[in-house]
Amino acid sequence: MMAELSRIVLAKGREKALMNRHPWIYSGAVARVIGDAVPGDMVDVVDAGGAWWARGYYNPNSKIRVRVLTWEQGQAIDRAFLRQQLAASIARRERMVSGDTNAYRLVYAESDGLPGLIVDRYADWVVLQSLTMGMDGLKQEIAEMLMEMLSPRGIYERSDADIRPQEGLGPVVGVLAGEIPPERIEVHENGLRFYVDILNGHKTGFYLDQRMSRETVGSYCAGGDVLNVFAYTGGFSVYAARAGAAHISHLDSSANALDLAAENMVLNGFEPGERLEGDAFKLLRTLRDQNKRYDVVVLDPPKFAFSKAQVQSATRGYKDINMSAMHLLKPGGILATFSCSGAVDALLFQKVVFGAGIDSGRELRVLQELRQGPDHPVFLPFPQGAYLKGLLCLVE
Ligand code: SAH
């Protein structure tokens, strides 16, 4: 006999979001808790009249009190349920990933019905990231299931994302199952080869969300001088080289990332490219002072806004680097500019780029809007899943 779950009683009328299948219940929507639920426990969610709505996991230390796992009454959150959700996520990827690619996202958290869980595949290895208290409690079981389902050499945990403190959690990294991965794994992406450091690299090791955009931006690089700003391990650079760019510069503040960028170029049979190490805000001005000009500039900065409160300062940052990039472009050049701040939406980002165009005296035309790839799908009731946006602009 299963013990009764604690019940989270919603304030009057606050079941609306659940009706629309939004998986988050904020603290303000909760009227009271019946039972002795502790952080991470499964709970049932009922409305003010006592009617059952959903089941999920609870964290009183987070502004997001409950994250919903099921809207099916009577559905147990057991092994069979988790296995079914994982299998569905993995099956979805069969249509999202094609060609010679063996590094991509297998589970994208809320968007795949598994709140707080990221699972990425890197060739024969799997990296798991848990973002929440509730998922921390399920991750070991999930890792065992993934070993059975995917037979990777090992599953490495990279639960060191910047949002864990919002759940009252510290960083956790280490082997969850199988072998200890080497410092460097070789993966294939659209037929190109990349070394990825899943132990120490950013996120789970690689910016898998830019796979499609790297291909798109690459197609504008033939014969050109390309400046890849915030280059990390050279993703956009290697695609530019394959497309036949004449000269490629990688700019980043991380020496390790730049080392790997040069190695990734060589791994694919290209020249290592020019290394520009330093702060982009300053270096872009220096390049301008040196009268450097480029045919293509890629701007893929880290997250500038971690919350709504930081949106204003983030937009100033975006405007600054975008103006600098525009000054560095030859007439008719291409700017591929991105923002991965979820709090800055696509419309606001477009306004910022527009403002940078006006202030730098350049005429801009958007040739294409860019987004995170399909292995990072956006579940429509959960628009928060859309965070990466970009504009491919012709700059005259
Ligand atoms: N475009 C890359 C991902 C970029 S991630 C890809 O496709 O893989 C953002 C990068 O910006 C990181 O490598 C980080 O080291 C770098 N970075 C962060 N702040 C910076 C700054 N102020 N100046 C230069 N680089 C910076």
Coordinates of C-alpha atoms and ligand atoms in Angstrom, one line a residue:
M1 CA 0.0 0.0 0.0
M2 CA 1.5 3.3 -1.0
A3 CA 1.5 6.0 1.6
E4 CA -0.7 9.0 0.9
L5 CA 1.2 11.9 -0.7
S6 CA 1.1 15.3 0.9
R7 CA -1.3 17.7 -0.8
I8 CA -0.5 21.2 -2.1
V9 CA -3.6 23.2 -2.0
L10 CA -3.8 26.0 -4.5
A11 CA -5.1 29.5 -3.8
K12 CA -8.5 30.1 -5.4
G13 CA -8.4 30.3 -9.2
R14 CA -4.7 29.4 -9.4
E15 CA -5.3 26.1 -11.3
K16 CA -5.4 28.1 -14.5
A17 CA -1.7 27.4 -15.4
L18 CA -2.2 23.7 -14.7
M19 CA -5.2 23.7 -17.0
N20 CA -2.8 24.9 -19.7
R21 CA -0.3 22.3 -18.8
H22 CA 2.3 24.7 -17.5
P23 CA 4.5 22.5 -15.2
W24 CA 5.4 25.1 -12.6
I25 CA 3.6 26.1 -9.4
Y26 CA 5.0 29.3 -7.9
S27 CA 5.0 29.9 -4.2
G28 CA 2.3 32.6 -4.6
A29 CA -0.2 30.1 -6.0
V30 CA 0.0 27.8 -2.9
A31 CA -2.5 28.4 -0.2
R32 CA -1.4 25.6 2.2
V33 CA 0.2 22.2 2.5
I34 CA -1.6 19.2 3.9
G35 CA 0.9 16.6 5.1
D36 CA 4.5 16.6 6.1
A37 CA 6.2 16.9 2.7
V38 CA 9.9 17.5 2.8
P39 CA 12.0 19.0 0.0
G40 CA 12.1 16.7 -3.0
D41 CA 9.0 14.7 -2.1
M42 CA 6.3 13.8 -4.5
V43 CA 3.1 15.7 -3.8
D44 CA -0.4 15.9 -5.2
V45 CA -1.7 19.3 -6.3
V46 CA -5.4 20.1 -5.6
D47 CA -7.4 23.3 -6.2
A48 CA -9.1 25.3 -3.5
G49 CA -12.2 23.1 -3.8
G50 CA -10.1 20.0 -3.3
A51 CA -10.2 18.7 -6.9
W52 CA -7.1 16.8 -8.0
W53 CA -5.0 18.5 -10.7
A54 CA -1.5 17.1 -10.9
R55 CA 1.4 15.3 -9.3
G56 CA 5.0 16.4 -9.1
Y57 CA 7.9 17.1 -6.8
Y58 CA 8.0 19.7 -4.1
N59 CA 10.6 22.1 -2.9
P60 CA 9.7 24.7 -0.3
N61 CA 13.2 26.3 -0.7
S62 CA 12.5 27.3 -4.3
K63 CA 10.1 30.0 -5.7
I64 CA 8.9 27.2 -7.9
R65 CA 7.2 25.1 -5.2
V66 CA 6.1 22.2 -7.4
R67 CA 7.2 20.9 -10.8
V68 CA 4.6 18.7 -12.4
L69 CA 5.5 15.3 -13.7
T70 CA 2.0 14.1 -14.5
W71 CA -1.6 15.4 -15.1
E72 CA -3.0 11.8 -15.1
Q73 CA -4.8 11.0 -11.9
G74 CA -3.5 7.9 -10.3
Q75 CA -0.3 7.8 -12.2
A76 CA 2.5 6.7 -9.9
I77 CA 5.9 8.3 -10.4
D78 CA 7.7 5.0 -10.4
R79 CA 10.4 3.3 -12.5
A80 CA 8.0 2.4 -15.2
F81 CA 6.8 6.0 -15.5
L82 CA 10.3 7.4 -15.6
R83 CA 11.4 4.8 -18.1
Q84 CA 8.5 5.7 -20.4
Q85 CA 9.3 9.4 -20.2
L86 CA 13.0 8.8 -21.0
A87 CA 12.1 6.4 -23.9
A88 CA 9.7 9.0 -25.3
S89 CA 12.4 11.7 -25.2
I90 CA 15.0 9.5 -26.8
A91 CA 12.6 8.4 -29.5
R92 CA 11.8 12.1 -30.3
R93 CA 15.5 12.7 -31.2
E94 CA 15.4 10.1 -34.0
R95 CA 13.6 12.7 -36.2
M96 CA 15.6 15.7 -34.8
V97 CA 19.1 14.6 -35.4
S98 CA 20.3 13.5 -38.8
G99 CA 23.6 13.1 -40.7
D100 CA 26.9 12.4 -39.1
T101 CA 26.1 13.7 -35.6
N102 CA 26.6 11.9 -32.3
A103 CA 26.5 14.7 -29.8
Y104 CA 23.1 16.1 -29.0
R105 CA 20.5 16.6 -26.2
L106 CA 18.5 13.5 -25.3
V107 CA 16.3 15.0 -22.6
Y108 CA 15.5 18.7 -22.3
A109 CA 13.9 18.9 -18.9
E110 CA 10.4 20.5 -18.8
S111 CA 10.1 20.5 -22.6
D112 CA 10.4 16.6 -22.5
G113 CA 8.1 16.1 -19.4
L114 CA 11.1 15.6 -17.1
P115 CA 11.4 18.8 -15.1
G116 CA 14.9 19.6 -14.0
L117 CA 16.6 16.9 -16.0
I118 CA 19.1 17.5 -18.8
V119 CA 20.7 14.5 -20.5
D120 CA 23.2 15.0 -23.3
R121 CA 24.8 12.4 -25.5
Y122 CA 28.5 12.7 -26.4
A123 CA 29.4 9.8 -28.7
D124 CA 29.7 6.7 -26.3
W125 CA 29.2 8.9 -23.2
V126 CA 26.2 10.5 -21.5
V127 CA 26.3 13.6 -19.4
L128 CA 23.4 14.2 -16.9
Q129 CA 22.6 17.4 -15.3
S130 CA 20.1 17.8 -12.5
L131 CA 18.8 21.3 -11.8
T132 CA 16.4 20.7 -8.9
M133 CA 16.0 19.0 -5.6
G134 CA 13.3 16.7 -6.8
M135 CA 15.5 15.5 -9.7
D136 CA 18.5 15.1 -7.4
G137 CA 16.4 12.4 -5.7
L138 CA 15.6 10.6 -8.9
K139 CA 18.9 10.9 -10.8
Q140 CA 20.6 7.8 -9.6
E141 CA 17.6 5.6 -10.7
I142 CA 17.5 7.5 -14.0
A143 CA 21.2 6.9 -14.6
E144 CA 20.7 3.2 -14.1
M145 CA 17.9 3.2 -16.6
L146 CA 19.9 5.1 -19.1
M147 CA 22.7 2.6 -18.8
E148 CA 20.2 -0.1 -19.7
M149 CA 18.6 1.8 -22.5
L150 CA 21.6 3.3 -24.2
S151 CA 24.6 1.2 -23.1
P152 CA 27.0 4.1 -22.9
R153 CA 30.5 3.6 -21.5
G154 CA 29.5 5.8 -18.6
I155 CA 27.3 8.5 -17.3
Y156 CA 28.9 11.6 -15.9
E157 CA 27.1 14.1 -13.7
R158 CA 27.5 17.9 -14.3
S159 CA 25.1 19.3 -11.9
D160 CA 27.0 22.6 -11.5
A161 CA 24.6 24.9 -13.4
D162 CA 24.3 28.5 -12.3
I163 CA 20.6 28.0 -11.4
R164 CA 21.0 25.3 -8.7
P165 CA 21.4 27.8 -5.9
Q166 CA 17.9 29.0 -6.6
E167 CA 16.8 25.6 -5.5
G168 CA 19.0 25.7 -2.4
L169 CA 21.5 23.3 -4.0
G170 CA 25.2 23.4 -4.4
P171 CA 27.2 21.9 -7.3
V172 CA 27.6 18.1 -7.7
V173 CA 29.9 16.5 -10.3
G174 CA 31.2 13.0 -10.7
V175 CA 30.6 9.6 -12.2
L176 CA 27.0 8.3 -11.8
A177 CA 27.4 5.0 -13.6
G178 CA 29.9 3.1 -15.7
E179 CA 33.4 4.2 -16.4
I180 CA 35.2 7.4 -15.6
P181 CA 35.3 9.4 -18.9
P182 CA 38.6 10.7 -20.3
E183 CA 39.4 14.4 -20.2
R184 CA 38.7 14.6 -23.9
I185 CA 36.0 12.9 -26.0
E186 CA 35.9 13.1 -29.7
V187 CA 32.4 13.8 -31.1
H188 CA 31.0 14.3 -34.6
E189 CA 28.6 17.1 -35.5
N190 CA 27.3 17.4 -39.0
G191 CA 30.3 15.5 -40.2
L192 CA 32.9 17.7 -38.4
R193 CA 35.0 16.5 -35.5
F194 CA 35.3 18.1 -32.1
Y195 CA 37.1 17.4 -28.9
V196 CA 34.8 18.0 -26.0
D197 CA 35.9 18.2 -22.3
I198 CA 32.9 16.9 -20.5
L199 CA 34.7 17.0 -17.1
N200 CA 35.6 20.7 -17.1
G201 CA 33.9 22.3 -20.2
H202 CA 31.0 24.8 -20.0
K203 CA 27.5 23.5 -19.5
T204 CA 27.8 19.7 -20.2
G205 CA 30.9 20.3 -22.3
F206 CA 29.7 21.7 -25.6
Y207 CA 27.1 24.2 -26.9
L208 CA 24.9 21.6 -28.5
D209 CA 22.1 24.2 -28.9
Q210 CA 24.1 25.9 -31.7
R211 CA 24.5 22.9 -34.0
M212 CA 22.0 24.2 -36.6
S213 CA 23.1 27.8 -36.5
R214 CA 26.8 26.8 -36.9
E215 CA 25.9 25.2 -40.1
T216 CA 23.7 28.1 -41.3
V217 CA 26.3 30.8 -40.4
G218 CA 29.1 28.7 -41.9
S219 CA 27.3 28.9 -45.3
Y220 CA 28.0 32.7 -45.4
C221 CA 31.7 32.3 -44.8
A222 CA 33.1 31.2 -48.1
G223 CA 36.2 33.2 -49.1
G224 CA 35.7 35.6 -46.2
D225 CA 37.6 37.0 -43.2
V226 CA 35.7 35.6 -40.2
L227 CA 35.8 36.9 -36.6
N228 CA 34.3 34.4 -34.1
V229 CA 33.7 36.3 -30.9
F230 CA 33.0 34.3 -27.8
A231 CA 34.5 31.4 -29.8
Y232 CA 34.7 28.9 -26.9
T233 CA 36.2 25.7 -28.5
G234 CA 35.8 27.0 -32.0
G235 CA 32.4 25.6 -33.0
F236 CA 31.5 28.4 -35.5
S237 CA 35.2 28.6 -36.6
V238 CA 35.4 25.0 -37.8
Y239 CA 32.2 25.3 -39.8
A240 CA 33.5 28.6 -41.3
A241 CA 36.7 26.7 -42.3
R242 CA 34.7 23.9 -43.9
A243 CA 32.8 26.4 -45.9
G244 CA 36.0 27.9 -47.3
A245 CA 36.7 31.0 -45.2
A246 CA 39.9 32.7 -46.1
H247 CA 41.0 33.6 -42.6
I248 CA 39.5 32.9 -39.2
S249 CA 40.1 34.5 -35.8
H250 CA 38.8 33.1 -32.6
L251 CA 38.3 35.6 -29.7
D252 CA 37.6 34.4 -26.2
S253 CA 38.7 35.3 -22.6
S254 CA 39.4 31.6 -21.8
A255 CA 42.9 30.3 -22.7
N256 CA 41.7 26.7 -22.4
A257 CA 38.8 27.3 -24.7
L258 CA 41.2 28.9 -27.3
D259 CA 43.6 26.0 -27.0
L260 CA 40.8 23.6 -27.8
A261 CA 39.5 25.8 -30.6
A262 CA 42.9 25.6 -32.4
E263 CA 43.0 21.9 -31.8
N264 CA 39.6 21.4 -33.2
M265 CA 40.5 23.3 -36.4
V266 CA 43.6 21.1 -36.9
L267 CA 41.6 17.9 -36.1
N268 CA 39.5 18.7 -39.1
G269 CA 42.5 19.4 -41.3
F270 CA 42.4 23.2 -41.2
E271 CA 44.9 25.9 -40.2
P272 CA 44.6 26.6 -36.4
G273 CA 43.4 30.2 -37.0
E274 CA 44.3 33.4 -35.3
R275 CA 44.1 33.4 -31.5
L276 CA 42.7 36.6 -29.8
E277 CA 42.7 36.1 -26.1
G278 CA 41.0 38.7 -23.8
D279 CA 37.8 40.5 -22.9
A280 CA 35.6 41.0 -25.9
F281 CA 34.3 44.4 -24.7
K282 CA 37.8 45.7 -24.9
L283 CA 39.3 43.7 -27.7
L284 CA 36.6 44.6 -30.2
R285 CA 37.5 48.2 -29.6
T286 CA 41.2 47.5 -30.1
L287 CA 40.5 45.7 -33.4
R288 CA 38.6 48.7 -34.5
D289 CA 41.4 51.1 -33.6
Q290 CA 43.7 48.8 -35.6
N291 CA 41.4 49.3 -38.6
K292 CA 40.6 45.6 -38.8
R293 CA 37.6 44.7 -41.0
Y294 CA 35.8 41.4 -41.5
D295 CA 33.3 39.8 -43.8
V296 CA 31.6 37.8 -41.1
V297 CA 31.4 38.5 -37.3
V298 CA 29.8 35.9 -35.0
L299 CA 28.7 37.2 -31.6
D300 CA 27.7 34.4 -29.2
P301 CA 28.2 35.8 -25.7
P302 CA 27.5 34.0 -22.4
K303 CA 24.3 34.7 -20.6
F304 CA 24.1 38.3 -19.6
A305 CA 20.7 38.3 -17.7
F306 CA 20.2 35.7 -15.0
S307 CA 16.9 37.2 -14.0
K308 CA 14.4 39.8 -15.0
A309 CA 16.1 42.4 -12.7
Q310 CA 19.2 42.1 -14.9
V311 CA 17.5 42.7 -18.2
Q312 CA 18.4 46.4 -18.4
S313 CA 22.1 46.0 -17.8
A314 CA 22.1 42.9 -20.1
T315 CA 20.6 45.0 -23.0
R316 CA 23.4 47.6 -22.5
G317 CA 25.9 44.8 -22.8
Y318 CA 24.3 43.4 -25.9
K319 CA 24.2 46.9 -27.5
D320 CA 27.8 47.6 -26.7
I321 CA 29.2 44.4 -28.4
N322 CA 26.8 44.6 -31.3
M323 CA 27.8 48.2 -32.1
S324 CA 31.5 47.2 -31.9
A325 CA 30.8 44.3 -34.2
M326 CA 29.1 46.5 -36.7
H327 CA 32.0 48.9 -36.8
L328 CA 34.2 45.9 -37.7
L329 CA 32.2 44.7 -40.6
K330 CA 33.0 45.6 -44.2
P331 CA 30.0 47.0 -46.1
G332 CA 27.8 44.1 -47.1
G333 CA 29.2 42.0 -44.2
I334 CA 27.3 39.4 -42.2
L335 CA 26.6 39.7 -38.5
A336 CA 25.4 36.5 -36.7
T337 CA 24.4 37.8 -33.3
F338 CA 22.9 35.8 -30.4
S339 CA 21.5 36.0 -27.0
C340 CA 21.0 33.0 -24.7
S341 CA 19.5 35.0 -21.9
G342 CA 15.9 33.6 -21.4
A343 CA 14.9 36.9 -19.7
V344 CA 15.7 38.9 -22.9
D345 CA 13.0 37.7 -25.4
A346 CA 13.4 37.7 -29.2
L347 CA 11.6 41.0 -29.7
L348 CA 13.7 42.8 -27.1
F349 CA 16.8 41.4 -28.6
Q350 CA 15.8 42.5 -32.1
K351 CA 15.2 46.0 -30.7
V352 CA 18.7 46.1 -29.1
V353 CA 20.3 45.1 -32.4
F354 CA 18.2 47.7 -34.2
G355 CA 19.4 50.3 -31.8
A356 CA 23.0 49.3 -32.3
G357 CA 22.5 49.6 -36.0
I358 CA 21.1 53.1 -35.8
D359 CA 23.8 54.3 -33.4
S360 CA 26.6 52.8 -35.5
G361 CA 25.2 54.4 -38.7
R362 CA 24.8 51.1 -40.5
E363 CA 21.8 49.7 -42.4
L364 CA 20.7 46.2 -41.2
R365 CA 18.6 43.6 -42.9
V366 CA 17.7 40.4 -41.1
L367 CA 18.3 37.5 -43.5
Q368 CA 17.3 34.8 -41.0
E369 CA 16.1 34.4 -37.5
L370 CA 18.0 31.7 -35.6
R371 CA 17.0 29.5 -32.7
Q372 CA 18.2 26.6 -30.5
G373 CA 18.2 23.3 -32.4
P374 CA 15.3 20.8 -32.5
D375 CA 16.9 18.6 -29.8
H376 CA 16.1 21.6 -27.5
P377 CA 12.4 21.7 -28.4
V378 CA 10.0 24.2 -26.9
F379 CA 7.0 22.6 -25.3
L380 CA 4.3 25.2 -26.2
P381 CA 2.7 25.5 -22.7
F382 CA 6.2 26.2 -21.4
P383 CA 7.7 29.1 -23.4
Q384 CA 10.5 29.4 -20.8
G385 CA 12.1 26.6 -22.7
A386 CA 12.9 29.0 -25.5
Y387 CA 16.1 30.9 -24.5
L388 CA 18.5 31.0 -27.5
K389 CA 17.7 33.5 -30.2
G390 CA 19.9 35.0 -33.0
L391 CA 19.7 37.2 -36.0
L392 CA 21.7 36.7 -39.1
C393 CA 22.0 40.3 -40.5
L394 CA 23.3 41.8 -43.7
V395 CA 25.2 45.0 -42.6
E396 CA 25.6 47.7 -45.2
Ligands
SAH1 N1 30.0 30.1 -29.8 C1 30.4 29.0 -28.9 C2 29.9 29.1 -27.5 C3 30.2 30.4 -26.8 S1 30.0 30.4 -25.1 C4 30.2 27.7 -29.5 O1 29.5 27.6 -30.5 O2 30.6 26.7 -29.0 C5 30.5 31.9 -24.5 C6 32.0 32.0 -24.5 O3 32.3 33.4 -24.1 C7 32.8 31.2 -23.5 O4 33.8 30.5 -24.2 C8 33.5 32.2 -22.5 O5 34.8 31.8 -22.2 C9 33.5 33.4 -23.3 N2 33.5 34.7 -22.6 C10 32.8 35.0 -21.5 N3 32.9 36.3 -21.2 C11 33.8 36.8 -22.1 C12 34.4 38.1 -22.3 N4 34.1 39.2 -21.6 N5 35.2 38.3 -23.4 C13 35.5 37.3 -24.2 N6 35.0 36.0 -24.0 C14 34.2 35.8 -23.0

